[in-house]
């Protein structure tokens, strides 16, 4: 009975059931569309048709298959998203540190951070492009902006959530401010910091793809727009959608792996000393 329960609670089984449910719902609608539309692949193709397009050797441009088009475009988009994500992470952590060190900085900067976050990406993109004057740079800046706020806000929450007892203990040891931050504040904020990374990593990728659709000059979003306008095979569109979803999930997962590597005590089944949790023997 315990073995059956463990199997049912396994993460891989939950994910498998979830994917199977999505596939069933997708196919139901795909068959429905096929029954009423002459060209169903333009609206909602079957899953096997999308998979077939991945391995197809037919070219959709002069010399590239659908998969090659997606992978080539993904390199441009992910490079910009990764660079913007890295810049936003560094600046977000630095700002959170400054806001915690100096109360005046927090009061001054917080309203502007909120204003930046409520501006839609579609409205932000032309403004950033006008300021930078370069399409590639503007995409990096937008990815950095979307990364910046979640990292800064969550890291600041981590600093502020440090237990009073820990601070008093450090004061009792006559710790200076540098020691207080390196030994207490920063270790305490790391889980909050990674929460910000988990939120912002998929957002940076999504923003880069969305801006690609507006400004052109290559990238997944540009190919997505062209495929929608039937400038190439419509299956390029579906492959980009599938690829983008996988990359978004993978980016979130990678942040989780990094968190487990940096904070081993947060792993499931381990305590803060890294030992295994043993249940009570019956």
GROMACS .gro file of C-alpha atoms in nm:
model
  282
    1UNK     CA    1   0.000   0.000   0.000
    2UNK     CA    2   0.285   0.238   0.085
    3UNK     CA    3   0.457   0.162  -0.245
    4UNK     CA    4   0.140   0.241  -0.439
    5UNK     CA    5   0.102   0.567  -0.247
    6UNK     CA    6   0.462   0.665  -0.321
    7UNK     CA    7   0.413   0.595  -0.690
    8UNK     CA    8   0.094   0.804  -0.700
    9UNK     CA    9   0.272   1.092  -0.525
   10UNK     CA   10   0.573   1.081  -0.757
   11UNK     CA   11   0.632   1.409  -0.941
   12UNK     CA   12   0.700   1.238  -1.272
   13UNK     CA   13   0.365   1.058  -1.256
   14UNK     CA   14   0.178   1.379  -1.177
   15UNK     CA   15   0.350   1.549  -1.471
   16UNK     CA   16   0.274   1.253  -1.698
   17UNK     CA   17  -0.094   1.259  -1.604
   18UNK     CA   18  -0.107   1.634  -1.658
   19UNK     CA   19   0.054   1.608  -2.002
   20UNK     CA   20  -0.178   1.322  -2.098
   21UNK     CA   21  -0.478   1.533  -1.997
   22UNK     CA   22  -0.358   1.826  -2.207
   23UNK     CA   23  -0.298   1.595  -2.504
   24UNK     CA   24  -0.648   1.447  -2.480
   25UNK     CA   25  -0.814   1.789  -2.461
   26UNK     CA   26  -0.599   1.914  -2.750
   27UNK     CA   27  -0.691   1.620  -2.972
   28UNK     CA   28  -1.062   1.657  -2.894
   29UNK     CA   29  -1.056   2.015  -3.016
   30UNK     CA   30  -0.829   1.924  -3.309
   31UNK     CA   31  -1.080   1.667  -3.432
   32UNK     CA   32  -1.359   1.920  -3.384
   33UNK     CA   33  -1.171   2.179  -3.591
   34UNK     CA   34  -1.091   1.918  -3.855
   35UNK     CA   35  -1.462   1.842  -3.890
   36UNK     CA   36  -1.559   2.203  -3.963
   37UNK     CA   37  -1.249   2.351  -4.132
   38UNK     CA   38  -1.095   2.270  -4.471
   39UNK     CA   39  -0.741   2.350  -4.349
   40UNK     CA   40  -0.736   2.259  -3.979
   41UNK     CA   41  -0.356   2.272  -3.956
   42UNK     CA   42  -0.376   2.652  -3.982
   43UNK     CA   43  -0.587   2.665  -3.666
   44UNK     CA   44  -0.521   2.361  -3.452
   45UNK     CA   45  -0.328   2.067  -3.599
   46UNK     CA   46  -0.303   1.726  -3.439
   47UNK     CA   47  -0.014   1.664  -3.204
   48UNK     CA   48   0.129   1.398  -3.433
   49UNK     CA   49   0.141   1.653  -3.716
   50UNK     CA   50   0.348   1.890  -3.502
   51UNK     CA   51   0.583   1.608  -3.403
   52UNK     CA   52   0.613   1.506  -3.767
   53UNK     CA   53   0.716   1.863  -3.855
   54UNK     CA   54   1.005   1.835  -3.608
   55UNK     CA   55   1.161   1.545  -3.798
   56UNK     CA   56   1.056   1.656  -4.146
   57UNK     CA   57   1.337   1.709  -4.399
   58UNK     CA   58   1.125   1.937  -4.620
   59UNK     CA   59   1.263   2.291  -4.639
   60UNK     CA   60   1.042   2.587  -4.547
   61UNK     CA   61   1.297   2.845  -4.661
   62UNK     CA   62   1.567   2.822  -4.924
   63UNK     CA   63   1.786   2.583  -4.727
   64UNK     CA   64   1.635   2.527  -4.383
   65UNK     CA   65   1.377   2.289  -4.243
   66UNK     CA   66   1.117   2.405  -3.991
   67UNK     CA   67   1.327   2.278  -3.700
   68UNK     CA   68   1.640   2.451  -3.829
   69UNK     CA   69   1.452   2.781  -3.863
   70UNK     CA   70   1.332   2.754  -3.503
   71UNK     CA   71   1.673   2.663  -3.359
   72UNK     CA   72   1.854   2.937  -3.553
   73UNK     CA   73   1.604   3.199  -3.441
   74UNK     CA   74   1.609   3.067  -3.085
   75UNK     CA   75   1.983   3.135  -3.062
   76UNK     CA   76   1.927   3.507  -3.123
   77UNK     CA   77   1.632   3.539  -2.886
   78UNK     CA   78   1.782   3.337  -2.601
   79UNK     CA   79   2.115   3.519  -2.622
   80UNK     CA   80   1.941   3.854  -2.572
   81UNK     CA   81   1.712   3.717  -2.302
   82UNK     CA   82   2.003   3.557  -2.112
   83UNK     CA   83   2.212   3.875  -2.123
   84UNK     CA   84   1.918   4.088  -2.008
   85UNK     CA   85   1.838   3.836  -1.735
   86UNK     CA   86   2.196   3.845  -1.607
   87UNK     CA   87   2.208   4.225  -1.604
   88UNK     CA   88   1.868   4.249  -1.435
   89UNK     CA   89   1.970   3.994  -1.172
   90UNK     CA   90   2.287   4.180  -1.078
   91UNK     CA   91   2.119   4.521  -1.068
   92UNK     CA   92   1.816   4.385  -0.881
   93UNK     CA   93   2.027   4.230  -0.606
   94UNK     CA   94   2.244   4.541  -0.580
   95UNK     CA   95   1.941   4.768  -0.551
   96UNK     CA   96   1.781   4.546  -0.286
   97UNK     CA   97   2.102   4.566  -0.086
   98UNK     CA   98   2.109   4.946  -0.117
   99UNK     CA   99   1.742   4.977  -0.021
  100UNK     CA  100   1.803   4.770   0.290
  101UNK     CA  101   2.118   4.960   0.382
  102UNK     CA  102   1.963   5.302   0.329
  103UNK     CA  103   1.597   5.356   0.410
  104UNK     CA  104   1.591   5.673   0.201
  105UNK     CA  105   1.685   5.479  -0.114
  106UNK     CA  106   1.389   5.244  -0.064
  107UNK     CA  107   1.142   5.530  -0.021
  108UNK     CA  108   1.280   5.709  -0.326
  109UNK     CA  109   1.309   5.416  -0.566
  110UNK     CA  110   1.002   5.204  -0.478
  111UNK     CA  111   0.742   5.426  -0.654
  112UNK     CA  112   0.945   5.425  -0.976
  113UNK     CA  113   0.981   5.047  -0.967
  114UNK     CA  114   0.605   5.009  -0.938
  115UNK     CA  115   0.548   5.250  -1.227
  116UNK     CA  116   0.788   5.057  -1.450
  117UNK     CA  117   0.609   4.732  -1.374
  118UNK     CA  118   0.262   4.860  -1.464
  119UNK     CA  119   0.373   4.980  -1.808
  120UNK     CA  120   0.280   4.710  -2.065
  121UNK     CA  121   0.562   4.556  -2.265
  122UNK     CA  122   0.392   4.666  -2.587
  123UNK     CA  123   0.412   5.026  -2.466
  124UNK     CA  124   0.760   4.992  -2.321
  125UNK     CA  125   0.924   4.847  -2.633
  126UNK     CA  126   0.900   5.156  -2.859
  127UNK     CA  127   1.009   5.384  -2.574
  128UNK     CA  128   1.320   5.176  -2.500
  129UNK     CA  129   1.396   5.148  -2.874
  130UNK     CA  130   1.372   5.527  -2.914
  131UNK     CA  131   1.613   5.579  -2.622
  132UNK     CA  132   1.870   5.314  -2.718
  133UNK     CA  133   1.841   5.348  -3.094
  134UNK     CA  134   1.931   4.980  -3.141
  135UNK     CA  135   1.688   4.688  -3.172
  136UNK     CA  136   1.919   4.431  -3.014
  137UNK     CA  137   2.007   4.655  -2.721
  138UNK     CA  138   1.642   4.745  -2.662
  139UNK     CA  139   1.549   4.377  -2.627
  140UNK     CA  140   1.827   4.322  -2.375
  141UNK     CA  141   1.712   4.628  -2.178
  142UNK     CA  142   1.350   4.509  -2.170
  143UNK     CA  143   1.454   4.161  -2.052
  144UNK     CA  144   1.667   4.327  -1.782
  145UNK     CA  145   1.378   4.549  -1.669
  146UNK     CA  146   1.141   4.255  -1.634
  147UNK     CA  147   1.404   4.063  -1.439
  148UNK     CA  148   1.502   4.358  -1.225
  149UNK     CA  149   1.183   4.410  -1.024
  150UNK     CA  150   1.106   4.049  -0.912
  151UNK     CA  151   1.468   3.999  -0.805
  152UNK     CA  152   1.488   4.331  -0.619
  153UNK     CA  153   1.149   4.293  -0.447
  154UNK     CA  154   1.202   3.934  -0.336
  155UNK     CA  155   1.560   3.989  -0.224
  156UNK     CA  156   1.455   4.290  -0.017
  157UNK     CA  157   1.182   4.077   0.142
  158UNK     CA  158   1.451   3.824   0.232
  159UNK     CA  159   1.663   4.090   0.401
  160UNK     CA  160   1.362   4.217   0.595
  161UNK     CA  161   1.254   3.865   0.697
  162UNK     CA  162   1.576   3.797   0.889
  163UNK     CA  163   1.485   3.686   1.242
  164UNK     CA  164   1.553   3.931   1.520
  165UNK     CA  165   1.727   3.662   1.727
  166UNK     CA  166   1.990   3.611   1.457
  167UNK     CA  167   2.069   3.981   1.444
  168UNK     CA  168   2.089   4.006   1.822
  169UNK     CA  169   2.324   3.708   1.830
  170UNK     CA  170   2.555   3.875   1.579
  171UNK     CA  171   2.547   4.198   1.780
  172UNK     CA  172   2.639   4.003   2.093
  173UNK     CA  173   2.950   3.881   1.911
  174UNK     CA  174   3.037   4.244   1.825
  175UNK     CA  175   2.995   4.176   1.453
  176UNK     CA  176   3.042   4.472   1.222
  177UNK     CA  177   2.802   4.557   0.940
  178UNK     CA  178   2.998   4.363   0.678
  179UNK     CA  179   2.996   4.050   0.893
  180UNK     CA  180   2.628   4.100   0.972
  181UNK     CA  181   2.539   4.100   0.604
  182UNK     CA  182   2.771   3.821   0.491
  183UNK     CA  183   2.688   3.590   0.781
  184UNK     CA  184   2.321   3.668   0.842
  185UNK     CA  185   2.132   3.889   0.597
  186UNK     CA  186   2.260   3.754   0.267
  187UNK     CA  187   2.233   3.381   0.359
  188UNK     CA  188   1.880   3.447   0.483
  189UNK     CA  189   1.773   3.622   0.160
  190UNK     CA  190   1.906   3.355  -0.079
  191UNK     CA  191   1.579   3.153  -0.095
  192UNK     CA  192   1.386   3.476  -0.160
  193UNK     CA  193   1.643   3.572  -0.424
  194UNK     CA  194   1.587   3.244  -0.608
  195UNK     CA  195   1.211   3.295  -0.591
  196UNK     CA  196   1.266   3.617  -0.783
  197UNK     CA  197   1.483   3.432  -1.035
  198UNK     CA  198   1.215   3.166  -1.088
  199UNK     CA  199   0.960   3.436  -1.162
  200UNK     CA  200   1.179   3.649  -1.386
  201UNK     CA  201   1.356   3.380  -1.595
  202UNK     CA  202   1.045   3.276  -1.796
  203UNK     CA  203   0.935   3.641  -1.811
  204UNK     CA  204   1.263   3.748  -1.971
  205UNK     CA  205   1.224   3.484  -2.243
  206UNK     CA  206   0.858   3.567  -2.304
  207UNK     CA  207   0.935   3.938  -2.326
  208UNK     CA  208   1.215   3.880  -2.576
  209UNK     CA  209   0.987   3.674  -2.800
  210UNK     CA  210   0.707   3.930  -2.777
  211UNK     CA  211   0.936   4.221  -2.863
  212UNK     CA  212   1.072   4.019  -3.158
  213UNK     CA  213   0.720   4.017  -3.306
  214UNK     CA  214   0.704   4.398  -3.286
  215UNK     CA  215   1.048   4.500  -3.409
  216UNK     CA  216   1.158   4.223  -3.645
  217UNK     CA  217   1.531   4.173  -3.712
  218UNK     CA  218   1.525   3.797  -3.651
  219UNK     CA  219   1.442   3.593  -3.345
  220UNK     CA  220   1.163   3.357  -3.249
  221UNK     CA  221   0.900   3.629  -3.238
  222UNK     CA  222   0.987   3.746  -3.588
  223UNK     CA  223   0.955   3.393  -3.728
  224UNK     CA  224   0.634   3.350  -3.530
  225UNK     CA  225   0.486   3.656  -3.696
  226UNK     CA  226   0.595   3.546  -4.043
  227UNK     CA  227   0.452   3.197  -3.997
  228UNK     CA  228   0.119   3.345  -3.886
  229UNK     CA  229   0.110   3.551  -4.206
  230UNK     CA  230   0.182   3.231  -4.406
  231UNK     CA  231   0.519   3.362  -4.525
  232UNK     CA  232   0.644   3.011  -4.445
  233UNK     CA  233   0.504   2.681  -4.318
  234UNK     CA  234   0.243   2.724  -4.045
  235UNK     CA  235   0.416   2.443  -3.857
  236UNK     CA  236   0.700   2.683  -3.781
  237UNK     CA  237   0.446   2.870  -3.570
  238UNK     CA  238   0.350   2.560  -3.373
  239UNK     CA  239   0.710   2.450  -3.328
  240UNK     CA  240   0.797   2.794  -3.187
  241UNK     CA  241   0.501   2.776  -2.948
  242UNK     CA  242   0.610   2.429  -2.831
  243UNK     CA  243   0.976   2.529  -2.807
  244UNK     CA  244   0.897   2.848  -2.614
  245UNK     CA  245   0.686   2.657  -2.362
  246UNK     CA  246   0.964   2.402  -2.308
  247UNK     CA  247   1.229   2.673  -2.268
  248UNK     CA  248   1.013   2.861  -2.018
  249UNK     CA  249   0.963   2.548  -1.808
  250UNK     CA  250   1.331   2.458  -1.840
  251UNK     CA  251   1.443   2.804  -1.723
  252UNK     CA  252   1.225   2.771  -1.413
  253UNK     CA  253   1.362   2.422  -1.350
  254UNK     CA  254   1.723   2.536  -1.387
  255UNK     CA  255   1.666   2.805  -1.124
  256UNK     CA  256   1.533   2.532  -0.896
  257UNK     CA  257   1.842   2.319  -0.955
  258UNK     CA  258   2.067   2.614  -0.877
  259UNK     CA  259   1.871   2.681  -0.559
  260UNK     CA  260   1.917   2.321  -0.448
  261UNK     CA  261   2.289   2.347  -0.520
  262UNK     CA  262   2.328   2.673  -0.325
  263UNK     CA  263   2.080   2.585  -0.049
  264UNK     CA  264   2.105   2.205   0.002
  265UNK     CA  265   1.899   2.226   0.322
  266UNK     CA  266   1.595   2.323   0.112
  267UNK     CA  267   1.595   1.998  -0.080
  268UNK     CA  268   1.298   1.773  -0.024
  269UNK     CA  269   1.375   1.510   0.231
  270UNK     CA  270   1.666   1.692   0.397
  271UNK     CA  271   1.694   1.907   0.702
  272UNK     CA  272   1.909   2.216   0.751
  273UNK     CA  273   2.214   2.004   0.838
  274UNK     CA  274   2.184   1.810   0.517
  275UNK     CA  275   2.073   1.490   0.684
  276UNK     CA  276   1.778   1.275   0.590
  277UNK     CA  277   1.445   1.315   0.756
  278UNK     CA  278   1.339   0.993   0.915
  279UNK     CA  279   0.976   0.925   0.981
  280UNK     CA  280   0.859   0.785   1.309
  281UNK     CA  281   0.882   0.409   1.315
  282UNK     CA  282   0.560   0.232   1.380
   0.00000   0.00000   0.00000
